[in-house]
Coordinates of C-alpha atoms in Angstrom, one line a residue:
Chain H
X230 CA 89.8 7.6 -12.1
X231 CA 93.2 7.7 -13.7
X232 CA 95.6 10.6 -13.4
X233 CA 94.9 11.5 -17.0
X234 CA 91.3 12.1 -16.2
X235 CA 92.0 14.6 -13.5
X236 CA 94.5 16.4 -15.8
X237 CA 91.7 16.6 -18.5
X238 CA 89.3 17.9 -16.0
X239 CA 91.7 20.6 -14.9
X240 CA 92.2 21.5 -18.5
X241 CA 88.5 21.7 -19.1
X242 CA 88.1 24.0 -16.0
X243 CA 90.8 26.3 -17.3
X244 CA 89.2 26.4 -20.7
X245 CA 85.7 27.3 -19.5
X246 CA 87.1 30.0 -17.3
X247 CA 89.2 31.4 -20.1
X248 CA 86.0 31.5 -22.3
X249 CA 84.3 33.2 -19.3
X250 CA 87.1 35.8 -19.1
X251 CA 86.7 36.5 -22.9
X252 CA 83.0 36.9 -22.6
X253 CA 83.4 39.2 -19.5
X254 CA 85.7 41.3 -21.7
X255 CA 83.0 41.5 -24.4
X256 CA 80.4 42.7 -21.8
X257 CA 83.0 45.2 -20.5
X258 CA 83.5 46.5 -24.0
X259 CA 79.8 46.8 -24.5
X260 CA 79.5 48.7 -21.2
X261 CA 82.2 51.1 -22.4
X262 CA 80.7 51.4 -25.8
X263 CA 77.4 52.4 -24.2
X264 CA 79.0 55.0 -22.0
X265 CA 80.8 56.7 -24.9
X266 CA 78.4 55.8 -27.7
X267 CA 81.6 54.4 -29.3
X268 CA 80.7 52.8 -32.6
X269 CA 84.4 51.7 -33.3
X270 CA 84.4 49.7 -30.1
X271 CA 80.9 48.3 -31.1
X272 CA 82.4 47.3 -34.4
X273 CA 85.2 45.4 -32.6
X274 CA 82.7 43.4 -30.5
X275 CA 80.8 42.4 -33.6
X276 CA 83.9 41.4 -35.6
X277 CA 85.5 39.3 -32.9
X278 CA 82.4 37.3 -32.0
X279 CA 83.6 34.4 -34.1
X280 CA 86.4 33.8 -31.6
X281 CA 83.8 33.1 -28.9
X282 CA 81.8 30.8 -31.2
X283 CA 84.9 28.8 -32.0
X284 CA 85.8 28.4 -28.4
X285 CA 82.3 27.3 -27.5
X286 CA 82.5 24.5 -30.0
X287 CA 85.9 23.5 -28.7
X288 CA 84.7 23.3 -25.1
X289 CA 81.7 21.2 -26.0
X290 CA 83.8 18.8 -28.0
X291 CA 86.2 18.5 -25.1
X292 CA 83.3 17.7 -22.8
X293 CA 82.0 14.9 -25.1
X294 CA 85.5 13.6 -25.4
X295 CA 86.0 13.3 -21.7
X296 CA 82.5 11.8 -21.2
X297 CA 83.3 9.1 -23.8
X298 CA 86.9 8.4 -22.8
X299 CA 86.6 8.3 -19.0
X300 CA 82.9 7.8 -18.3
X301 CA 82.9 9.8 -15.1
X302 CA 80.3 9.5 -12.4
X303 CA 78.9 11.5 -9.5
X304 CA 80.3 14.9 -9.0
X305 CA 82.7 14.7 -12.0
X306 CA 79.8 13.8 -14.3
X307 CA 77.7 16.6 -12.8
X308 CA 80.6 19.0 -13.4
X309 CA 80.9 18.2 -17.0
X310 CA 77.2 18.5 -17.7
X311 CA 77.3 21.8 -15.9
X312 CA 80.1 23.0 -18.2
X313 CA 78.1 22.0 -21.3
X314 CA 75.3 24.3 -20.1
X315 CA 77.5 27.1 -18.8
X316 CA 79.4 27.1 -22.1
X317 CA 76.1 27.6 -23.9
X318 CA 75.1 30.5 -21.6
X319 CA 78.5 32.2 -22.1
X320 CA 78.2 32.0 -25.9
X321 CA 74.7 33.6 -25.7
X322 CA 76.0 36.4 -23.4
X323 CA 78.5 37.2 -26.1
X324 CA 75.6 37.2 -28.6
X325 CA 73.8 39.7 -26.5
X326 CA 77.0 41.9 -26.4
X327 CA 76.9 41.8 -30.2
X328 CA 73.2 42.8 -30.1
X329 CA 74.1 45.8 -27.8
X330 CA 76.9 46.7 -30.2
X331 CA 74.5 46.8 -33.1
X332 CA 72.2 49.1 -31.1
X333 CA 75.1 51.4 -30.4
X334 CA 76.1 51.5 -34.0
X335 CA 72.5 52.7 -34.8
X336 CA 72.2 55.3 -32.1
X337 CA 75.7 56.7 -32.6
X338 CA 74.9 57.6 -36.2
X339 CA 72.6 60.5 -35.3
X340 CA 72.8 63.2 -32.7
X341 CA 72.6 62.3 -29.0
X342 CA 69.1 62.8 -27.7
X343 CA 68.3 63.5 -24.1
X344 CA 67.5 60.4 -22.1
X345 CA 68.1 60.5 -18.4
X346 CA 68.7 56.8 -17.8
X347 CA 71.9 55.4 -16.4
X348 CA 72.8 52.7 -18.9
X349 CA 76.4 52.6 -17.6
X350 CA 75.3 51.7 -14.1
X351 CA 73.0 49.0 -15.4
X352 CA 75.7 47.6 -17.6
X353 CA 78.1 47.6 -14.6
X354 CA 75.6 45.7 -12.4
X355 CA 75.1 43.1 -15.1
X356 CA 78.9 42.8 -15.7
X357 CA 79.4 42.3 -11.9
X358 CA 76.8 39.5 -11.9
X359 CA 78.6 37.7 -14.7
X360 CA 81.9 38.1 -12.8
X361 CA 80.4 36.8 -9.6
X362 CA 78.8 33.8 -11.3
X363 CA 82.2 32.8 -12.7
X364 CA 84.0 33.4 -9.4
X365 CA 81.3 31.2 -7.8
X366 CA 82.2 28.5 -10.3
X367 CA 86.0 28.8 -9.8
X368 CA 85.7 28.8 -6.0
X369 CA 82.7 26.5 -5.8
X370 CA 81.2 29.3 -3.7
X371 CA 77.5 28.5 -3.2
X372 CA 76.8 31.7 -1.1
X373 CA 78.1 33.9 -3.9
X374 CA 76.0 32.0 -6.5
X375 CA 72.9 32.6 -4.4
X376 CA 73.8 36.4 -4.3
X377 CA 73.9 36.4 -8.1
X378 CA 70.3 35.0 -8.2
X379 CA 69.2 37.8 -5.9
X380 CA 70.9 40.5 -8.0
X381 CA 68.8 39.5 -11.0
X382 CA 65.7 41.0 -9.5
X383 CA 67.5 44.4 -9.3
X384 CA 68.4 44.3 -13.0
X385 CA 64.8 43.3 -13.9
X386 CA 63.5 46.4 -12.0
X387 CA 66.0 48.7 -13.8
X388 CA 64.9 47.2 -17.1
X389 CA 61.2 47.9 -16.2
X390 CA 62.2 51.5 -15.5
X391 CA 63.9 51.9 -18.9
X392 CA 60.7 50.6 -20.5
X393 CA 58.6 53.3 -18.8
X394 CA 61.1 56.0 -19.6
X395 CA 61.3 55.0 -23.3
X396 CA 57.5 55.2 -23.5
X397 CA 57.5 58.7 -22.2
X398 CA 60.5 59.8 -24.4
X399 CA 58.6 58.5 -27.5
X400 CA 55.6 60.5 -26.5
X401 CA 57.7 63.7 -26.4
X402 CA 59.7 62.8 -29.6
X403 CA 57.5 60.8 -31.9
X404 CA 59.9 61.3 -34.8
X405 CA 62.7 59.6 -32.9
X406 CA 60.9 56.3 -32.2
X407 CA 63.6 54.2 -33.7
X408 CA 66.3 55.9 -31.6
X409 CA 64.5 55.2 -28.3
X410 CA 63.4 51.7 -29.3
X411 CA 67.1 51.0 -29.7
X412 CA 67.8 52.3 -26.2
X413 CA 65.0 50.0 -24.9
X414 CA 66.5 47.0 -26.7
X415 CA 69.9 47.8 -25.2
X416 CA 68.4 47.7 -21.8
X417 CA 66.7 44.4 -22.6
X418 CA 69.9 42.8 -23.9
X419 CA 71.6 43.8 -20.6
X420 CA 68.7 42.2 -18.8
X421 CA 69.2 39.0 -20.8
X422 CA 72.9 39.0 -19.9
X423 CA 71.8 39.1 -16.3
X424 CA 69.5 36.2 -16.9
X425 CA 72.3 34.1 -18.4
X426 CA 74.6 35.0 -15.4
X427 CA 71.7 33.8 -13.2
X428 CA 71.6 30.5 -15.1
X429 CA 75.3 30.1 -14.6
X430 CA 74.9 30.7 -10.8
X431 CA 72.1 28.2 -10.7
X432 CA 74.2 25.6 -12.4
X433 CA 77.0 26.2 -9.8
X434 CA 74.4 25.8 -7.0
X435 CA 73.3 22.6 -8.5
X436 CA 76.8 21.4 -9.0
X437 CA 77.5 22.0 -5.3
X438 CA 74.2 21.0 -3.7
X439 CA 73.1 18.4 -6.2
X440 CA 69.7 20.1 -6.4
X441 CA 68.0 21.8 -9.3
X442 CA 66.9 25.2 -8.1
X443 CA 65.8 26.6 -11.4
X444 CA 62.3 28.0 -11.5
X445 CA 62.3 28.6 -7.8
X446 CA 61.4 32.0 -6.4
X447 CA 63.9 33.7 -4.2
Chain G
X73 CA 74.6 -2.2 -23.3
X74 CA 72.0 -4.1 -21.3
X75 CA 68.3 -4.3 -22.2
X76 CA 67.5 -1.9 -19.3
X77 CA 69.6 0.7 -20.9
X78 CA 67.7 0.7 -24.2
X79 CA 64.4 0.8 -22.3
X80 CA 65.6 3.8 -20.4
X81 CA 66.7 5.5 -23.6
X82 CA 63.3 4.9 -25.2
X83 CA 61.6 6.3 -22.2
X84 CA 63.8 9.4 -22.4
X85 CA 63.0 9.8 -26.0
X86 CA 59.3 9.6 -25.3
X87 CA 59.7 12.1 -22.5
X88 CA 61.5 14.8 -24.5
X89 CA 59.0 14.4 -27.3
X90 CA 56.1 14.8 -24.9
X91 CA 57.7 17.9 -23.5
X92 CA 58.1 19.0 -27.1
X93 CA 54.4 18.4 -27.7
X94 CA 53.5 20.4 -24.6
X95 CA 55.7 23.3 -25.7
X96 CA 54.2 23.2 -29.2
X97 CA 50.8 23.5 -27.7
X98 CA 51.9 26.6 -25.8
X99 CA 53.2 28.2 -29.0
X100 CA 49.9 27.3 -30.7
X101 CA 48.0 28.9 -27.8
X102 CA 50.1 32.0 -28.1
X103 CA 49.4 32.1 -31.9
X104 CA 45.7 31.9 -31.3
X105 CA 45.9 34.5 -28.5
X106 CA 47.7 36.9 -30.9
X107 CA 45.0 36.3 -33.6
X108 CA 42.1 37.0 -31.3
X109 CA 43.8 39.3 -28.7
X110 CA 42.5 36.8 -26.2
X111 CA 43.7 37.7 -22.7
X112 CA 42.0 34.6 -21.2
X113 CA 44.0 32.3 -23.3
X114 CA 47.1 34.4 -22.5
X115 CA 46.3 33.9 -18.8
X116 CA 46.2 30.2 -19.3
X117 CA 49.6 30.2 -20.9
X118 CA 51.1 32.1 -18.0
X119 CA 49.4 30.0 -15.3
X120 CA 50.4 26.6 -16.7
X121 CA 54.1 27.4 -17.4
X122 CA 55.1 25.7 -14.1
X123 CA 54.1 22.4 -15.7
X124 CA 56.8 22.9 -18.4
X125 CA 59.3 23.9 -15.7
X126 CA 58.7 20.8 -13.7
X127 CA 59.0 18.6 -16.7
X128 CA 62.3 20.2 -17.8
X129 CA 63.8 19.4 -14.4
X130 CA 62.6 15.8 -14.6
X131 CA 64.1 15.3 -18.1
X132 CA 67.4 16.7 -17.0
X133 CA 67.5 14.5 -13.9
X134 CA 66.6 11.5 -16.1
X135 CA 69.6 12.3 -18.4
X136 CA 72.0 12.5 -15.5
X137 CA 70.7 9.3 -14.0
X138 CA 71.2 7.4 -17.3
X139 CA 74.7 8.9 -17.8
X140 CA 75.7 7.8 -14.2
X141 CA 74.1 4.4 -14.3
X142 CA 75.0 3.2 -17.8
X143 CA 77.9 5.3 -18.8
X144 CA 76.9 5.3 -22.5
X145 CA 79.4 6.0 -25.3
X146 CA 79.4 7.1 -28.9
X147 CA 75.9 7.8 -30.5
X148 CA 74.1 7.1 -27.2
X149 CA 76.2 9.6 -25.3
X150 CA 75.7 12.1 -28.0
X151 CA 72.0 11.5 -27.9
X152 CA 71.8 12.2 -24.2
X153 CA 73.9 15.4 -24.3
X154 CA 71.7 16.5 -27.2
X155 CA 68.6 15.9 -25.1
X156 CA 70.1 18.0 -22.2
X157 CA 70.4 20.9 -24.6
X158 CA 67.1 20.5 -26.5
X159 CA 65.3 20.2 -23.1
X160 CA 66.8 23.6 -22.3
X161 CA 65.7 25.2 -25.6
X162 CA 62.1 23.8 -25.1
X163 CA 61.8 25.3 -21.7
X164 CA 63.0 28.7 -23.1
X165 CA 60.5 28.5 -25.9
X166 CA 57.7 28.1 -23.3
X167 CA 59.1 31.2 -21.5
X168 CA 58.9 33.1 -24.8
X169 CA 55.3 32.0 -25.1
X170 CA 54.7 33.4 -21.6
X171 CA 56.4 36.7 -22.7
X172 CA 54.0 36.8 -25.7
X173 CA 51.1 36.2 -23.4
X174 CA 52.1 39.1 -21.2
X175 CA 52.3 41.3 -24.2
X176 CA 48.8 40.2 -25.3
X177 CA 47.4 40.9 -21.8
X178 CA 48.7 44.5 -22.2
X179 CA 47.5 45.2 -25.7
X180 CA 44.0 43.6 -25.1
X181 CA 43.4 46.1 -22.3
X182 CA 42.8 49.1 -24.5
X183 CA 41.1 49.5 -27.9
X184 CA 42.6 47.8 -30.9
X185 CA 44.8 50.2 -32.9
X186 CA 45.4 49.8 -36.6
X187 CA 48.6 48.0 -37.4
X188 CA 48.7 46.2 -40.7
X189 CA 51.2 43.4 -39.8
X190 CA 50.3 39.8 -40.0
X191 CA 51.4 38.4 -36.6
X192 CA 49.3 35.3 -37.1
X193 CA 51.2 34.3 -40.2
X194 CA 54.6 35.0 -38.5
X195 CA 53.4 32.9 -35.5
X196 CA 52.3 30.1 -37.8
X197 CA 55.7 30.0 -39.5
X198 CA 57.5 29.9 -36.1
X199 CA 55.2 27.2 -34.8
X200 CA 55.9 25.2 -38.0
X201 CA 59.6 25.5 -37.5
X202 CA 59.3 24.1 -34.0
X203 CA 57.2 21.2 -35.2
X204 CA 59.7 20.4 -38.0
X205 CA 62.6 20.5 -35.6
X206 CA 60.9 18.0 -33.3
X207 CA 59.9 15.8 -36.3
X208 CA 63.5 15.9 -37.4
X209 CA 64.5 14.6 -33.9
X210 CA 61.9 11.8 -33.9
X211 CA 62.7 10.6 -37.4
X212 CA 66.4 11.5 -37.3
X213 CA 65.8 13.4 -40.5
X214 CA 68.8 15.5 -41.3
X215 CA 67.3 17.1 -44.4
X216 CA 64.3 18.3 -42.5
X217 CA 66.7 19.7 -39.8
X218 CA 68.6 21.7 -42.5
X219 CA 65.3 23.1 -43.8
X220 CA 64.5 24.5 -40.3
X221 CA 67.8 26.3 -40.3
X222 CA 66.9 27.9 -43.7
X223 CA 63.5 29.0 -42.5
X224 CA 65.1 31.0 -39.7
X225 CA 66.2 33.6 -42.1
X226 CA 62.6 34.1 -43.3
X227 CA 61.4 34.8 -39.7
X228 CA 64.3 37.2 -39.1
X229 CA 63.2 39.2 -42.2
X230 CA 59.6 39.3 -41.0
X231 CA 60.8 40.5 -37.6
X232 CA 62.9 43.3 -39.3
X233 CA 59.7 44.3 -41.1
X234 CA 57.7 44.5 -37.9
X235 CA 60.5 46.7 -36.5
X236 CA 60.2 49.2 -39.4
X237 CA 56.4 49.2 -39.2
X238 CA 56.4 49.9 -35.5
X239 CA 58.7 52.8 -36.0
X240 CA 56.3 54.4 -38.5
X241 CA 53.2 53.6 -36.3
X242 CA 54.8 55.4 -33.4
X243 CA 55.5 58.4 -35.5
X244 CA 51.8 58.6 -36.3
X245 CA 50.6 57.7 -32.8
X246 CA 53.1 59.1 -30.3
X247 CA 50.7 58.7 -27.4
X248 CA 50.4 55.0 -28.1
X249 CA 54.2 54.2 -27.8
X250 CA 53.6 51.5 -25.2
X251 CA 51.0 49.7 -27.3
X252 CA 53.3 49.5 -30.4
X253 CA 56.4 48.6 -28.4
X254 CA 54.4 45.7 -27.1
X255 CA 53.6 44.6 -30.6
X256 CA 57.3 44.9 -31.5
X257 CA 58.3 42.8 -28.5
X258 CA 55.7 40.1 -29.5
X259 CA 57.4 39.9 -32.9
X260 CA 60.8 39.6 -31.2
X261 CA 59.6 36.8 -28.9
X262 CA 58.4 34.9 -32.0
X263 CA 61.7 35.5 -33.6
X264 CA 63.5 34.0 -30.5
X265 CA 61.2 31.0 -30.6
X266 CA 62.4 30.5 -34.2
X267 CA 66.0 30.8 -32.9
X268 CA 65.5 28.1 -30.4
X269 CA 63.8 25.8 -33.0
X270 CA 67.0 26.4 -35.1
X271 CA 69.1 25.4 -32.1
X272 CA 67.1 22.2 -31.8
X273 CA 67.5 21.5 -35.5
X274 CA 71.3 22.1 -35.2
X275 CA 71.5 19.6 -32.3
X276 CA 69.7 17.0 -34.5
X277 CA 72.1 17.6 -37.3
X278 CA 75.0 17.2 -34.9
X279 CA 73.5 14.1 -33.5
X280 CA 73.2 12.5 -36.9
X281 CA 76.3 13.8 -38.6
X282 CA 78.5 14.2 -35.5
X283 CA 79.5 17.6 -36.5
X284 CA 78.9 20.9 -34.8
X285 CA 77.3 23.2 -37.4
X286 CA 76.4 26.0 -35.1
X287 CA 77.6 29.5 -36.1
X288 CA 77.9 28.4 -39.7
X289 CA 76.2 30.6 -42.3
X290 CA 73.7 28.8 -44.6

């Protein structure tokens, strides 16, 4: 492969990582917005989502350009198809951050009701999964990628706990159903972010080991 | 491109369409299971999901093989990258059918509570969107693909209506929060299936028009 090709590949790697960093920032903002019920911050997440959308389109066009121009094979080909899919997951994570922001806008309108569930810690765990999955991509670290897959179970359990707690809260506050449903949905959006981080980790494992491990139980 | 290549491409097209048909069947089963609160049918959806998972992996490996062996360009390259993404959406639609099935298993355990929302008609609309998006792919029908994108708004509105109705139902039946939350989640899963069908339609439009139309408002 010519020098140009490797330069293009490096550029693509930088691009997907910088999209990753932007999306991480969105998840961090969502985490902070949850902690402080901060509707201004939520507003910022919603209004800046178009930046992620634009970048996703750019990355995909870049991938297609490289595929068409250089017709890479083996590990390079696998890398580019992995980027196409990771790109997609990153954009959807940002969408989930927007969904969380909408939930926060709703719940911050009224008075804060008692609900003894630690969203902040759930959000932190989810954010850490995303960070680890991107680190695994940068450093081609298959062990770290496997760790992300294991962490997903933990977040699933936390989400199930939120579900049970919301059910009880609604029983005690039937007039506040909408409020607690919004809390439940925030928990589900976090859980979906964790799912997407797991998808990214699985792509990294595939990239390194050449084996599709999706749908396998850990 | 050699004859073999076109044969492989035809084979790939048949494969993605037969995966599409299988996934359509799952959505149809979910629709029926909703209508009749049929937990046996729900059980079938859950137990047969591994078939879809296996087929998704096969289709992706096929795509990578074709890319590596024949190094296609232009419209052929675009077709294969579209298949990689559509394959992903189809598998996730089947996952949503499984999520719906789990919801049905829960609600069919207890007695049927009054809830005047037409899930069946929502499910039918969603199923029709999926069918149209796959027809658009087979026939390279850009007009049909655009229609699917427009239908998505309708399903979003129906989902918003379900949300409002669940809120009211919970107010009147605070002890049945879990039941109504499950109904709400079924509506959300249907809405996500519609989102994935829209993704497929957008891929078809891109395939035909060579333009990424995601994130554009209709």
